[in-house]
Coordinates of C-alpha atoms in Angstrom, one line a residue:
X1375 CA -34.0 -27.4 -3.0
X1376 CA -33.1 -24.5 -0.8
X1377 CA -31.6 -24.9 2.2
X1378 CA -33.6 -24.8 5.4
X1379 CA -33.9 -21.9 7.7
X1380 CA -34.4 -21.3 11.2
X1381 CA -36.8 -18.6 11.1
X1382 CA -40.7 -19.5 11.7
X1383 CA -43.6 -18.3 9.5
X1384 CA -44.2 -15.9 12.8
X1385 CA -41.1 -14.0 12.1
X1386 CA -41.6 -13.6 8.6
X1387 CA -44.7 -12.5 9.3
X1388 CA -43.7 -9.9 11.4
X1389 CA -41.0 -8.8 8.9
X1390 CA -43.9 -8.3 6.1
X1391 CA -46.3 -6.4 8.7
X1392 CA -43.5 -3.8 8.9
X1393 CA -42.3 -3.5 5.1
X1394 CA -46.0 -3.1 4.7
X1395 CA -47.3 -1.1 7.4
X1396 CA -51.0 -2.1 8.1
X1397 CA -51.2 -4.6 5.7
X1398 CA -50.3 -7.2 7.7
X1399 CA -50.6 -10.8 5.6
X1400 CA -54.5 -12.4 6.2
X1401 CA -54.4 -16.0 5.4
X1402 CA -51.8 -16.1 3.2
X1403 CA -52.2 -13.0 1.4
X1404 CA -52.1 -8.7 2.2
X1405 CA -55.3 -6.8 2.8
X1406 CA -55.9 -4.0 0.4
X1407 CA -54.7 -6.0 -2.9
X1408 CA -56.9 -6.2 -6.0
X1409 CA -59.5 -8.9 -7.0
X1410 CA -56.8 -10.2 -9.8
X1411 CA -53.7 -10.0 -7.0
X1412 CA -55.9 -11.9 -4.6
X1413 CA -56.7 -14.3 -6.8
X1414 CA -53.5 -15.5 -7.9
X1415 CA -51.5 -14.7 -4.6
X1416 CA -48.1 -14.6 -7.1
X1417 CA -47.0 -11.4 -5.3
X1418 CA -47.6 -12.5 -2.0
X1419 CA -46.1 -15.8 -2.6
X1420 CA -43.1 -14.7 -4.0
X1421 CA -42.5 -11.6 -1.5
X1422 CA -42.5 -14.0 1.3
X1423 CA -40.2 -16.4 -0.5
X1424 CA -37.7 -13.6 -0.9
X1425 CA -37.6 -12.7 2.3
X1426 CA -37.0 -16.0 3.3
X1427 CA -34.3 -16.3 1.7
X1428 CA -32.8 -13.4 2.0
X1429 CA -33.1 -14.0 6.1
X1430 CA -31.3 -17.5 5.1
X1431 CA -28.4 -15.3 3.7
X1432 CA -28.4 -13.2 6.5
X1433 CA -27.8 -16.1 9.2
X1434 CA -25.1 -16.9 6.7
X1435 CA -23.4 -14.0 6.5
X1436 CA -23.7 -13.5 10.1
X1437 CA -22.1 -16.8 10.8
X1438 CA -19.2 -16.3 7.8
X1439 CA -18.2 -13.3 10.2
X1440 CA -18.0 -15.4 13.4
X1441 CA -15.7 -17.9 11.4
X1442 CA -13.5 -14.9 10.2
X1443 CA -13.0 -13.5 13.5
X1444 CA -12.2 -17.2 15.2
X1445 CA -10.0 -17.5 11.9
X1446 CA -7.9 -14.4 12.9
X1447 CA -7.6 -15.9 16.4
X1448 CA -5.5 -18.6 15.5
X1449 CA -3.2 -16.3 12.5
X1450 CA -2.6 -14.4 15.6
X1451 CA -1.0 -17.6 17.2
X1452 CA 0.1 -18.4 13.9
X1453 CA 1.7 -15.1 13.9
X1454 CA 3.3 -14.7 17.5
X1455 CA 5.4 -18.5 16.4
X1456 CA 6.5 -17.6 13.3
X1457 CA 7.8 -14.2 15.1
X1458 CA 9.8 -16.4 18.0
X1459 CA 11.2 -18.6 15.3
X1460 CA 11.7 -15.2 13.1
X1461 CA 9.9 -17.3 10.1
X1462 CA 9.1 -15.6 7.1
X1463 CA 5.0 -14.4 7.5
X1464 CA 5.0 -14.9 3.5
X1465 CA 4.9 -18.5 2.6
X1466 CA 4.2 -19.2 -1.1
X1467 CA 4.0 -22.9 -0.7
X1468 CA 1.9 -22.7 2.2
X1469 CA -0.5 -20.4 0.0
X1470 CA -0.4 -22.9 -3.1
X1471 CA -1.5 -25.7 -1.0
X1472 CA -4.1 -24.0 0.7
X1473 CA -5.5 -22.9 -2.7
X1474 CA -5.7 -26.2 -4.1
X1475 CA -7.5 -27.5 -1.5
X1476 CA -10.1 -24.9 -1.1
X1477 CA -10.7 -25.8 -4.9
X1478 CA -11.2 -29.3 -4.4
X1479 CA -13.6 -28.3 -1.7
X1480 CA -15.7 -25.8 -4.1
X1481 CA -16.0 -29.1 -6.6
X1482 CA -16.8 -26.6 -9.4
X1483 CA -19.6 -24.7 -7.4
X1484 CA -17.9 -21.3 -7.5
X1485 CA -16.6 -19.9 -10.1
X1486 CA -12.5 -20.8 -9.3
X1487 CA -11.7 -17.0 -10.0
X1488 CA -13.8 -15.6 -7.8
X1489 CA -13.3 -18.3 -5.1
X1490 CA -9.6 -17.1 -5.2
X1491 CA -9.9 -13.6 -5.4
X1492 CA -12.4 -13.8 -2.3
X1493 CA -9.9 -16.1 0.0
X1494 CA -6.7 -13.5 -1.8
X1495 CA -8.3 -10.9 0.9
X1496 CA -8.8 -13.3 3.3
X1497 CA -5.4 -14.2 3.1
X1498 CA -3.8 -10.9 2.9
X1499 CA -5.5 -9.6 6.1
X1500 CA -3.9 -12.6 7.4
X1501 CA -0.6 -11.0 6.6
X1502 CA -1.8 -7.8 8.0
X1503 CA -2.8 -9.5 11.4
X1504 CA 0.9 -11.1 11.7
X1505 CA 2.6 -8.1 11.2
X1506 CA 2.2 -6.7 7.7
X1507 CA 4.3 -7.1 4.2
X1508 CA 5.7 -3.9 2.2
X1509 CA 5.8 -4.7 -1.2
X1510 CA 7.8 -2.9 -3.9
X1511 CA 6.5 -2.9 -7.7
X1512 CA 7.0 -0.5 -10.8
X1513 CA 4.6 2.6 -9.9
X1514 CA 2.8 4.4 -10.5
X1515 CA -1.0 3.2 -9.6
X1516 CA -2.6 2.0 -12.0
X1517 CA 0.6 0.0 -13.8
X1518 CA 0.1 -4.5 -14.9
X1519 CA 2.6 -4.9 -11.7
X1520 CA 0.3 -2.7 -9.7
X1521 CA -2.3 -5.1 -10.8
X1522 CA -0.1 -8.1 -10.4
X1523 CA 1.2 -7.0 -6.5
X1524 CA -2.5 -6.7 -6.2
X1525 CA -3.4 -10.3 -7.3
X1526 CA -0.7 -11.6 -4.8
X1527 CA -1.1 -9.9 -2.0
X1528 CA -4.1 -8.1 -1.6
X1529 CA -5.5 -4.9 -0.7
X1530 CA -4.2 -5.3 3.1
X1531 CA -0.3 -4.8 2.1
X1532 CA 1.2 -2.0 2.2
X1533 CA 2.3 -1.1 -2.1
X1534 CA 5.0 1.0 -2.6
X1535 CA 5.7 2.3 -6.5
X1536 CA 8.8 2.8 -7.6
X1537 CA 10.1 4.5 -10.8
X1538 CA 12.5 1.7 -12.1
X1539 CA 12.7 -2.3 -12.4
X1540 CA 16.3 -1.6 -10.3
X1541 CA 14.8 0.6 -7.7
X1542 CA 12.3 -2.5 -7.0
X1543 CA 15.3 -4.8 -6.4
X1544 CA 17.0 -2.0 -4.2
X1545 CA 14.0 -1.3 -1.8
X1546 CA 14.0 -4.8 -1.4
X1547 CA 17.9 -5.8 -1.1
X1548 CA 17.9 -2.4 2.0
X1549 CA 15.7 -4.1 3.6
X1550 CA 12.6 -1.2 2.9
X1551 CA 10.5 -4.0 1.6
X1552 CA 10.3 -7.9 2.2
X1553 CA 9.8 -8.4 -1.7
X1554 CA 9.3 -6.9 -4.9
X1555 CA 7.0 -7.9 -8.0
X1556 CA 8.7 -7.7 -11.5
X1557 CA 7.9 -8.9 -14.7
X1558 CA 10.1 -11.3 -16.2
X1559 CA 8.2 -12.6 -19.1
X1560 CA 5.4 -12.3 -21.9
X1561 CA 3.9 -14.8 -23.5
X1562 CA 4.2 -12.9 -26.7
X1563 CA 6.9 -10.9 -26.3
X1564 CA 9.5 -12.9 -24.7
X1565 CA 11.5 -11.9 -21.9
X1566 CA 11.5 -8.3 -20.1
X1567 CA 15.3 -8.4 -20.4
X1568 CA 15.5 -5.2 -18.4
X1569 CA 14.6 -7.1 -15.7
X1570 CA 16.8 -10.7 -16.0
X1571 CA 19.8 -8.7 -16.9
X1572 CA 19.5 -7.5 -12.9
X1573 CA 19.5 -10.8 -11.3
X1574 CA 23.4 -11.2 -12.5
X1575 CA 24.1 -9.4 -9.6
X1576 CA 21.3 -9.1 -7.3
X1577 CA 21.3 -11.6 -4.0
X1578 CA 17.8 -11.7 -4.1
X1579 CA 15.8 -14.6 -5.1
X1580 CA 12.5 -15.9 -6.8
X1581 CA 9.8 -16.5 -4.5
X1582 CA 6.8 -17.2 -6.1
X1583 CA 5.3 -16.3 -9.6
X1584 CA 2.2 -14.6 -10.8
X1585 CA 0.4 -15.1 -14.7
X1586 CA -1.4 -12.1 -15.2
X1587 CA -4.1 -11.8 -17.8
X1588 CA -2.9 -9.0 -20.1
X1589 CA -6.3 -7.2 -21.8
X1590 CA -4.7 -4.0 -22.9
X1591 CA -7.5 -1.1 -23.7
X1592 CA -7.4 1.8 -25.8
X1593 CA -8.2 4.9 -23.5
X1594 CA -8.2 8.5 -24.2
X1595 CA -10.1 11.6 -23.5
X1596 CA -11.0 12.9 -26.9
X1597 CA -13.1 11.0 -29.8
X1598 CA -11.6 7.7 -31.7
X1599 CA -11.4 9.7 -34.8
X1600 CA -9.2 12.6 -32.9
X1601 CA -6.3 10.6 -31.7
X1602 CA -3.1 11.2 -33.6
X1603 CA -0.4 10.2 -30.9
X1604 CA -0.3 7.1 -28.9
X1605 CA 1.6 6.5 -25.7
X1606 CA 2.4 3.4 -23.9
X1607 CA 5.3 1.0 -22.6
X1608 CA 7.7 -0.7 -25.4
X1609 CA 5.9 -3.8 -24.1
X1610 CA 2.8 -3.3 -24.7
X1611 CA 3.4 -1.8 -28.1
X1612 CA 4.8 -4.9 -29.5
X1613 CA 2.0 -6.9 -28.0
X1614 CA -0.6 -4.4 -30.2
X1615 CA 1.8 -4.1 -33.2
X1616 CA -1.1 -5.6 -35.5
X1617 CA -4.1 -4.1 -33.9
X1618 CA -2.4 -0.8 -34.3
X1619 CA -1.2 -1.4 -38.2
X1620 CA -4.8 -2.6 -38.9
X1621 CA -6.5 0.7 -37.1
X1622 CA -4.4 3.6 -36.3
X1623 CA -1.3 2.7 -39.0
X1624 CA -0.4 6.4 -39.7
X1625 CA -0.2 7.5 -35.7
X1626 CA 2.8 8.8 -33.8
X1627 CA 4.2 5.8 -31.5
X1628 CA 5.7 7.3 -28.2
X1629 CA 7.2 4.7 -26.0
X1630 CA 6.9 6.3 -22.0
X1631 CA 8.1 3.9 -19.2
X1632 CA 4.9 2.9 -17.5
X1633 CA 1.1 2.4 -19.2
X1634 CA 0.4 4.5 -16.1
X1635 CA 2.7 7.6 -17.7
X1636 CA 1.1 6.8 -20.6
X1637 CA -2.0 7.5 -19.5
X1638 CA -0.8 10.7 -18.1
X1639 CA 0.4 11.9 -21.1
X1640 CA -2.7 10.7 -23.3
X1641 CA -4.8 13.3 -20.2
X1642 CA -2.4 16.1 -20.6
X1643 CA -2.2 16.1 -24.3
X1644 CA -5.6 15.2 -25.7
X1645 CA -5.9 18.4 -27.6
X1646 CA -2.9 16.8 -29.7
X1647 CA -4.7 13.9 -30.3
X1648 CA -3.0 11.9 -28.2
X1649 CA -4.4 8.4 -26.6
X1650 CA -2.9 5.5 -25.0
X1651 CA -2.6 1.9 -24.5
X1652 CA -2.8 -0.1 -21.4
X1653 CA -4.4 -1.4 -17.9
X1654 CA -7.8 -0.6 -18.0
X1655 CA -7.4 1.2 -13.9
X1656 CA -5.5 3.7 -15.6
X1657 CA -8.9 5.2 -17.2
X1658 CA -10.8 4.7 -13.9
X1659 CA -7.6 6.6 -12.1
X1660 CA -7.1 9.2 -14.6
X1661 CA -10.5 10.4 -16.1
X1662 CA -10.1 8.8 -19.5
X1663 CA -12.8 7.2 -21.4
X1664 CA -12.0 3.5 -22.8
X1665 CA -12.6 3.4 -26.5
X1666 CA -12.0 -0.2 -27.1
X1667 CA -11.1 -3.0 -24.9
X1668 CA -8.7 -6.4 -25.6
X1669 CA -6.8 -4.9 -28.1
X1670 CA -3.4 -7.1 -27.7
X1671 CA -3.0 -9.1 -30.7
X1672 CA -3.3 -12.1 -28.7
X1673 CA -6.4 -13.3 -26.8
X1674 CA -4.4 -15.1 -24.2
X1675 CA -1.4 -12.3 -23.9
X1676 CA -0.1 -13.2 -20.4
X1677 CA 2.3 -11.6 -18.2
X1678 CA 4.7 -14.0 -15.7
X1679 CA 5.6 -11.7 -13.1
X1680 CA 8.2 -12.9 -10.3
X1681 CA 8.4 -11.8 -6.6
X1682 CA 11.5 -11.4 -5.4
X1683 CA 13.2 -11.8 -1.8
X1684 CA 15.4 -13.5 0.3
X1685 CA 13.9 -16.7 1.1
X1686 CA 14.2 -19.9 -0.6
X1687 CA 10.8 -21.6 -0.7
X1688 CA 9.9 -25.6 0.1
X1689 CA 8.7 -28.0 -2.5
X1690 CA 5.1 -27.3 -3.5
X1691 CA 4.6 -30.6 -5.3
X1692 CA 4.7 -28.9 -8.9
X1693 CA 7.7 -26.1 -8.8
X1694 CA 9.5 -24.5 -11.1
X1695 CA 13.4 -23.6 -11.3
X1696 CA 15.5 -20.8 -12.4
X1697 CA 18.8 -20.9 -12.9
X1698 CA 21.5 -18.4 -14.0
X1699 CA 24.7 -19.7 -15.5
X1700 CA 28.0 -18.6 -17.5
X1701 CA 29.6 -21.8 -19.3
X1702 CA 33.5 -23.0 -20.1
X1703 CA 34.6 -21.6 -23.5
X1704 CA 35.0 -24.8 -24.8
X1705 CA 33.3 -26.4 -27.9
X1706 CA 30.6 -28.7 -27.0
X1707 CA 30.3 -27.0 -23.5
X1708 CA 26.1 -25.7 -24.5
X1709 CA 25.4 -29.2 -25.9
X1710 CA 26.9 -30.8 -22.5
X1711 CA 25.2 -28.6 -20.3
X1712 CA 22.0 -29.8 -22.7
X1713 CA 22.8 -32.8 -22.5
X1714 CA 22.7 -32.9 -18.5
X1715 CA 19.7 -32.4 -18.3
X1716 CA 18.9 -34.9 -20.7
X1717 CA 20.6 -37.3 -19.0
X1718 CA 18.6 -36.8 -15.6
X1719 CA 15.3 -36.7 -17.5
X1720 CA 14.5 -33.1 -16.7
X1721 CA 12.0 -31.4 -18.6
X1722 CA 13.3 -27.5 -19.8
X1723 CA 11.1 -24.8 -19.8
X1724 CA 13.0 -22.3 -21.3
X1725 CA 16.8 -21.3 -22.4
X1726 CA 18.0 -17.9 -23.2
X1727 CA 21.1 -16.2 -23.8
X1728 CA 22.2 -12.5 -22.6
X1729 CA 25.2 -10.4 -23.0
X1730 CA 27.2 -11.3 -19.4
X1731 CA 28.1 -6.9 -19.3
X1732 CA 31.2 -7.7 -17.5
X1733 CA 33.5 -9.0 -21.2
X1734 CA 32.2 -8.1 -24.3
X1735 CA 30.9 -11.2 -26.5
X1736 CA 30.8 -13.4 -23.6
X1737 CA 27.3 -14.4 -22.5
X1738 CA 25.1 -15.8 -19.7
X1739 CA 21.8 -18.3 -19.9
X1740 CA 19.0 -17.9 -18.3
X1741 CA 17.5 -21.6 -17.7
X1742 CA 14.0 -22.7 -16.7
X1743 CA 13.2 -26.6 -15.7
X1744 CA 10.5 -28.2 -14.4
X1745 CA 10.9 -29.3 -10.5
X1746 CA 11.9 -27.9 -7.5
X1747 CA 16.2 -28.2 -6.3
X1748 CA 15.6 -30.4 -2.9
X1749 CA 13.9 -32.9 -5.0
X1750 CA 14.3 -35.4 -7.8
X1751 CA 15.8 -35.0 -10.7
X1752 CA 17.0 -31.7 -10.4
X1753 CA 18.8 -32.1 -7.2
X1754 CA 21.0 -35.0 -9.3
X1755 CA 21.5 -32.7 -12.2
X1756 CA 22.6 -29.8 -10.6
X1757 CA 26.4 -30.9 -9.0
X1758 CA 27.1 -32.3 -12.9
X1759 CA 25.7 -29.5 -14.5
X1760 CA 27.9 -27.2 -12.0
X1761 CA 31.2 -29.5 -14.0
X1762 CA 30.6 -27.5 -17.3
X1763 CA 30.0 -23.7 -15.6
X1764 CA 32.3 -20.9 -14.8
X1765 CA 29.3 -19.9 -13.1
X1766 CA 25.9 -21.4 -11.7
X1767 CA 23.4 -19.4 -9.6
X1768 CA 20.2 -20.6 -8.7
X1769 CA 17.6 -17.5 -8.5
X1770 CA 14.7 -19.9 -6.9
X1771 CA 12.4 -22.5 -7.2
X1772 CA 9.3 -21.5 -7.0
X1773 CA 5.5 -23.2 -7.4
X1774 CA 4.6 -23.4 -11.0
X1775 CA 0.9 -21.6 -10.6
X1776 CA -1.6 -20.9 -13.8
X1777 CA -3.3 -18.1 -14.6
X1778 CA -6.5 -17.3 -12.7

């Protein structure tokens, strides 16, 4: 049943006199209708049922804006302490909390997505009301870490491209942004290794992650049957290596170093043939038509993305860990470090190997468990874990979110 209104029969009444001039409703229905319309008094009915409502959404709305504006009252307060105790305005765990609760408030009524994406504005005028956030992220427009700085931090941040992964940690190690968004992982690609090989030596930290939905299109601006060339980032043409076997196996395969070039080039070459593959904004920002959409290879192709700065975050109640390390060169040292973690019950994530770049044939691991440092069992495991490294850097710990 709907929700009661404050608004009499009088006012609607007086709403339907002036949508309908001098038909003004007579006992129950409008003057001037035909025998048929004044016999079933559906239209009338159903006009003033409308209206009603939509004066019910109205009050809402009208009240929604009253809480916003008291709400920006208090980040303002919120805002001036943080400043005298020079706290970060940026507080991932604060954000993961507040998320989960709102969802166990909406009890399913709104879709989850959309409850998030409507309170992800909410939040990042928040951010803008305290000060403001500059955040770094591989440009141009249009790129999956435009989209994912998007995700995070809203509309109401200030987005700054950059033309390399490196140039993201730089703006944000000088100090020209507070943090950076990089991926670091695809769910069918692996690891963006361009990326982990910079936190060997970087200062800077893991905040917070983001899952992105990857749904890669094909876009170009000539006919499906034209395209001869297409463009897009090594990334994403591993994750389409089947789709584009099975339906373009004989085109050219030009790797750029955004989607966003590639969408760029796929514009400036179209009488070549040429198309591309990537974000879907990139046709909306770049005039090309999108021949086919989801074309990754697989339907739940997701991105981790990490944003990167200086602080390190409190426990969020379900965190993830990061750790960089370079072990002994002695035999058993990899099953020892293993085994620590073993030992401690810890649950790994993920372990992977890189080239150090400092000696040749010596290499560095890239480890992901389960749990947050200040808490148990990680904060056990690491001091006998640190027994069996030559080196052992902790790049964050961080709230383990999902993909929305």
């Amino acid at each position: 049943m709907p929700p009661r209104n404050r608004y009499p029969d009088t006012a609607l009444t007086t709403q339907l006199s002036q949508r309908h001039g001098d038909h003004a409703p007579r006992g129950g229905r409008l003057s001037g209708q035909s025998p048929r319309q004044q016999k079933s008094g559906n239209t009338d009915e159903q006009t003033i049922a409308l209206t009603k409502a939509r004066l019910a959404i109205d009050e809402v709305d009208a009240r929604i804006v009253e809480l916003l504006k008291k709400r920006a009252e208090w980040v303002h307060e919120v805002g001036r302490i943080k400043k005298e105790k020079n706290s970060p305005i940026f507080v991932p765990e604060r954000e993961t909390a507040l998320l989960n609760k709102l969802n166990r408030l909406n009890a399913g009524v709104l879709p989850e997505a959309s409850l998030q994406a409507i309170y992800r504005e909410i939040i990042s005028c928040s951010f803008f009301l305290e000060g403001g956030l500059t955040i770094a992220y591989l440009g141009p427009k249009g790129t999956w870490s435009h989209q994912a700085a998007l995700k995070q931090f809203g509309k109401s941040c200030e987005l700054i491209p950059c033309q390399s992964f490196k140039d993201v940690f730089d703006m944000v190690d000088r100090g020209k942004a507070q943090y950076g968004v990089v991926p670091v992982e695809n769910s069918s690609e692996g690891s963006v290794t361009a990326v982990m090989d910079l936190f060997v030596t970087s200062p800077l930290k893991i905040c917070a992650q983001i899952n992105l939905n990857i749904r890669n299109s094909l876009m170009a601006d000539i006919p499906r049957e034209h395209i001869r060339i297409l463009y897009s980032h090594p990334q994403v043409l591993g994750q389409t290596r089947n789709w584009i076997q099975r339906h373009f196996p004989n085109a050219e395969l030009v790797e750029t170093s955004s989607t966003t070039k590639a969408s760029i080039l796929a514009k400036e070459n179209a009488a070549m043939g040429a198309a591309s593959l990537g974000c879907p904004l990139a046709a909306e920002l770049f005039g090309l038509n999108i021949l086919e959409e989801d074309v990754q290879d697989q339907s739940c192709n997701t991105t981790r993305f990490a944003v990167i700065g200086r602080q390190e975050t409190q426990p969020s109640g379900r965190d993830r860990t990061s750790l960089l390390i370079r072990i002994q060169h002695k035999p058993g040292t990899l099953a020892e470090v293993v085994n620590c973690f073993q030992r401690h019950n810890n649950n790994l994530i993920r372990i992977e190997s890189r080239p150090s770049k400092v000696i040749n044939w010596e290499y560095v691991f890239y480890i992901d468990a389960a749990g947050h440092i200040q808490e148990s069992p990680l904060r056990e495991t690491l001091p006998e874990l640190e027994q069996h490294c030559s080196m052992l850097k902790i790049l964050g710990s961080y709230a383990d979110t999902d993909v929305i």
